[in-house]
XYZ file of C-alpha atoms in Angstrom:
290
model
C -0.880 29.296 -0.508
C -0.078 26.485 1.912
C 1.667 27.084 5.209
C 3.007 23.513 5.079
C 6.696 23.347 4.148
C 7.685 22.201 0.673
C 9.141 18.739 0.225
C 12.717 18.381 1.414
C 13.016 14.606 0.972
C 15.597 13.338 -1.544
C 14.041 12.671 -4.954
C 17.121 11.394 -6.744
C 20.261 9.449 -6.009
C 22.172 6.369 -7.059
C 19.897 4.251 -9.234
C 18.471 1.038 -7.817
C 20.312 -2.148 -8.721
C 17.008 -3.642 -9.843
C 16.101 -2.472 -13.322
C 12.336 -2.171 -13.206
C 10.514 -3.793 -16.146
C 8.120 -1.794 -18.343
C 4.835 -1.207 -16.541
C 6.397 -1.449 -13.064
C 3.878 -0.273 -10.478
C 4.337 1.358 -7.086
C 1.232 0.128 -5.272
C 1.450 2.326 -2.175
C 2.254 6.016 -1.901
C 0.655 9.017 -0.198
C 0.434 12.538 -1.579
C 0.049 15.839 0.285
C -0.661 18.611 -2.243
C -0.825 22.284 -1.260
C -4.161 23.660 -0.176
C -5.267 20.714 1.961
C -4.962 20.523 5.734
C -5.065 17.645 8.208
C -8.529 16.769 9.477
C -9.525 16.213 13.127
C -8.514 12.740 14.256
C -5.647 12.480 11.803
C -1.917 13.110 12.204
C -0.313 16.359 11.149
C 1.298 16.856 7.736
C 5.046 17.424 8.194
C 5.662 18.717 4.681
C 4.145 18.617 1.213
C 4.496 15.660 -1.171
C 3.166 16.656 -4.566
C 2.583 14.902 -7.872
C 5.553 16.810 -9.264
C 7.723 15.539 -6.411
C 6.614 11.955 -6.935
C 7.232 12.090 -10.679
C 10.880 12.848 -9.896
C 10.983 9.805 -7.615
C 9.342 7.704 -10.351
C 12.067 8.765 -12.766
C 14.751 7.889 -10.218
C 13.341 4.389 -9.645
C 12.155 3.947 -13.275
C 8.563 3.171 -12.303
C 5.660 3.687 -14.703
C 2.473 3.285 -12.666
C 1.292 4.193 -9.200
C -1.470 3.601 -6.672
C -2.154 6.561 -4.376
C -3.483 5.679 -0.914
C -5.590 8.119 1.078
C -3.406 9.399 3.957
C -4.617 9.175 7.549
C -4.123 12.930 7.806
C -7.141 13.613 5.584
C -9.402 11.098 7.346
C -12.670 10.806 5.368
C -11.986 13.767 3.076
C -10.793 12.307 -0.245
C -10.492 15.666 -2.031
C -6.676 15.771 -2.094
C -6.580 12.204 -3.372
C -8.939 13.066 -6.223
C -6.915 16.130 -7.206
C -3.735 14.050 -7.245
C -5.313 11.317 -9.384
C -6.509 13.959 -11.817
C -2.970 15.247 -12.213
C -1.456 11.772 -12.587
C -3.936 10.558 -15.192
C -6.083 7.444 -15.497
C -3.700 5.547 -17.776
C -0.995 5.249 -15.127
C -2.630 5.911 -11.732
C -5.208 4.363 -9.426
C -6.371 5.283 -5.932
C -7.437 3.776 -2.627
C -9.921 6.009 -0.800
C -11.631 6.084 2.572
C -15.165 4.726 2.351
C -17.614 4.610 5.256
C -20.842 2.626 5.656
C -22.653 5.880 4.816
C -20.802 6.799 1.620
C -23.531 7.308 -1.020
C -23.491 5.415 -4.313
C -23.140 8.684 -6.227
C -19.900 9.460 -4.387
C -18.559 5.970 -5.012
C -19.283 6.372 -8.709
C -17.414 9.674 -8.736
C -14.445 8.078 -6.982
C -14.464 5.208 -9.465
C -14.497 7.586 -12.423
C -11.408 9.274 -10.935
C -9.505 5.975 -10.744
C -10.260 4.742 -7.225
C -10.354 0.952 -6.985
C -10.037 0.272 -3.266
C -11.159 1.197 0.244
C -8.639 1.693 3.041
C -9.059 -0.112 6.364
C -6.574 1.079 8.996
C -6.352 -0.447 12.475
C -3.644 1.808 13.886
C -4.041 5.154 15.679
C -5.215 7.829 13.265
C -6.973 5.387 10.964
C -10.248 6.768 9.614
C -12.027 3.407 9.190
C -11.231 0.152 11.012
C -11.998 -3.530 10.522
C -15.140 -3.279 12.636
C -16.762 -1.432 9.727
C -15.697 -3.862 6.992
C -18.946 -5.879 6.973
C -20.905 -2.689 6.288
C -18.511 -1.340 3.672
C -18.076 -4.551 1.736
C -21.528 -4.562 0.058
C -20.925 -0.995 -1.141
C -17.581 -1.698 -2.781
C -18.551 -5.161 -4.039
C -20.908 -3.449 -6.468
C -17.977 -1.334 -7.670
C -15.662 -4.393 -7.972
C -13.171 -2.754 -5.629
C -10.888 -4.317 -3.050
C -10.042 -3.476 0.562
C -6.555 -2.517 1.714
C -6.303 -3.770 5.296
C -3.557 -2.848 7.750
C -3.156 -4.201 11.278
C -0.476 -5.504 13.631
C 0.250 -8.990 12.322
C 0.814 -10.242 15.856
C -2.910 -9.629 16.336
C -3.916 -11.454 13.164
C -6.102 -13.923 15.028
C -8.358 -11.035 16.083
C -9.018 -10.274 12.384
C -9.182 -13.774 10.911
C -12.926 -14.276 11.130
C -13.634 -10.924 9.465
C -11.072 -11.549 6.713
C -12.406 -15.022 5.996
C -15.871 -13.542 5.670
C -14.893 -11.081 2.927
C -16.138 -11.842 -0.576
C -14.255 -8.966 -2.186
C -10.534 -9.023 -2.843
C -8.404 -7.544 -0.058
C -4.756 -6.719 0.537
C -2.856 -7.679 3.678
C -0.749 -4.543 3.888
C 2.866 -3.789 4.862
C 4.216 -7.383 4.889
C 1.621 -8.162 7.567
C 3.161 -5.407 9.716
C 4.291 -7.692 12.534
C 5.308 -5.498 15.483
C 7.821 -6.930 16.308
C 8.684 -9.306 13.453
C 8.000 -13.010 14.024
C 9.836 -15.975 12.549
C 8.830 -17.033 9.058
C 7.445 -20.323 10.392
C 5.189 -18.600 12.941
C 1.608 -19.899 12.962
C 0.341 -16.421 12.035
C 2.382 -16.536 8.830
C 0.825 -19.958 8.217
C -2.586 -18.310 8.538
C -1.647 -15.633 5.992
C -0.752 -18.374 3.507
C -4.105 -20.032 4.131
C -5.870 -16.733 3.485
C -3.983 -16.325 0.219
C -4.970 -19.848 -0.793
C -8.640 -18.867 -0.534
C -8.209 -16.823 -3.703
C -9.266 -13.291 -2.753
C -6.365 -12.159 -0.550
C -3.273 -10.278 -1.734
C -0.037 -9.500 0.106
C 1.848 -6.226 -0.222
C 5.607 -5.923 0.188
C 5.948 -2.433 1.594
C 7.757 -0.498 4.348
C 9.900 -3.186 5.908
C 11.800 -0.363 7.584
C 8.788 0.434 9.790
C 8.956 -2.860 11.698
C 12.394 -4.423 11.162
C 14.571 -4.682 14.245
C 17.670 -5.397 12.155
C 17.328 -2.657 9.566
C 18.230 -2.183 5.932
C 19.138 -2.534 3.268
C 17.770 -6.102 3.289
C 15.658 -6.170 6.509
C 16.354 -9.897 6.997
C 13.850 -10.377 9.838
C 10.976 -8.949 7.809
C 12.423 -10.376 4.613
C 12.114 -13.937 5.909
C 8.338 -13.455 6.139
C 8.183 -11.835 2.711
C 10.250 -14.569 1.052
C 8.030 -17.308 2.456
C 4.883 -15.582 1.178
C 6.452 -14.846 -2.227
C 7.523 -18.462 -2.627
C 4.070 -19.719 -1.646
C 1.883 -17.304 -3.624
C 3.878 -15.339 -6.244
C 0.682 -14.518 -8.149
C -0.831 -12.738 -5.123
C 2.010 -10.351 -4.157
C 2.436 -6.661 -5.030
C 5.015 -4.026 -4.014
C 4.839 -0.435 -2.779
C 7.420 2.188 -1.824
C 5.348 3.783 0.967
C 6.727 7.160 -0.125
C 6.967 9.739 1.490
C 7.581 7.605 4.596
C 5.720 9.789 7.074
C 5.450 6.943 9.599
C 9.061 7.249 10.765
C 11.161 10.162 12.079
C 13.364 11.884 9.534
C 16.532 10.366 10.992
C 15.084 6.924 10.166
C 14.110 7.862 6.612
C 14.939 4.962 4.263
C 16.788 5.014 0.969
C 14.137 4.803 -1.742
C 16.281 2.827 -4.178
C 16.887 0.235 -1.470
C 13.135 -0.113 -0.962
C 12.908 -1.419 -4.530
C 16.083 -3.467 -4.308
C 14.674 -5.679 -1.537
C 13.008 -7.575 -4.378
C 16.457 -8.695 -5.555
C 16.754 -10.652 -2.306
C 13.126 -11.634 -1.875
C 12.045 -12.678 -5.395
C 13.547 -14.195 -8.550
C 13.524 -12.120 -11.779
C 10.417 -13.878 -13.193
C 8.601 -13.284 -9.906
C 9.770 -9.659 -9.831
C 7.925 -9.252 -13.141
C 4.770 -10.645 -11.516
C 5.083 -8.493 -8.395
C 5.879 -5.240 -10.185
C 3.820 -5.556 -13.384
C 1.501 -8.516 -13.874
C -0.143 -8.730 -10.444
C -0.888 -5.002 -10.071
C -2.207 -4.875 -13.631
C -4.649 -7.650 -12.745
C -5.720 -6.113 -9.431
C -5.990 -2.498 -10.602
C -7.037 -2.939 -14.221
C -3.989 -1.491 -15.936
C -3.526 -2.351 -19.592
C -0.562 -4.411 -20.802
C 2.615 -2.287 -21.036
C-alpha cells in the first residue's frame, strides 16, 4: 500500500474544441504509480497519477498514444516508468528514461525492449542528469537510435548552443523552449532555435505554456507567439504534450487539460495539427500508421 494520496485531479470535463485525429499522441506525461517513493535529490510526490487515471484523461481528450517521461522525483530509478509502460502496452506507448554515462548496455537494451526511446536531460533543480553529461551519454543512446529530451531556461540558450550543435542524435527542445520569462517571437534566441531545427536533428515540443506565460490561458499569447513562429518555420519538427499531471505548478494554478490541447487551434492549421499530433510523433517514436 502507498501512503501517497490517490489522484484528485479532474479526469473529465467539457470536451476539447479540437477533435484529435486518429493516432493523436501525447508526447509528454509523467506517471506516479503506487509502491514507488521519491528518491534523494528529487521533489516529493504530491499524489498518485496512475495508468488508470491517465486512460480516463486520454478518453476525455480523445488521444490514442502516449510518451511517458521519467519524473524528477524518481531520479535515476526507472522502475516506475517501466511498470507504467508495461501496463500501457508497446503498441500505443513509449518512454523517456534517465540514462547516465555509467548505464550498462544490458540495462539500455532492457529499457528499449520496454518501449523507451529517449534519454531525459533536465537543467532545472531536481533534474537527475544535466547537459554537462550529454557528451558522455550520446554515444550510449546513439547505438540504440534514441533521442535526447532537453529542458533548460530558453533565456540561457546561448549557454547550451555549442553542446546542442555537437549532438549527432536527434533531440527535443522541450516545453516551448521554456523561456522564463517569455521573450518576443523575434528574439535572437528564437532565431537560434530555428537554426537548430534547420540542422535536421532537433525537434520542438509544444508543452506546458502555463508554466511560463505571464498572460495566462487559455491561449497563452506571449508563449504562443514563440510557438507559432516555430510551427510556421518547421511544421515537420514539432510535437505536442499535455505535461499531465502538471506537478510543476501549485494546485490553484492547475490548467484545464482540454485547453492544453486546444492551443493548437490557435497555433497551427488543421493540416499542421495532423503533423504535430500524429505524423511527427510516429516518425520520432516509431509508431505504426493509425
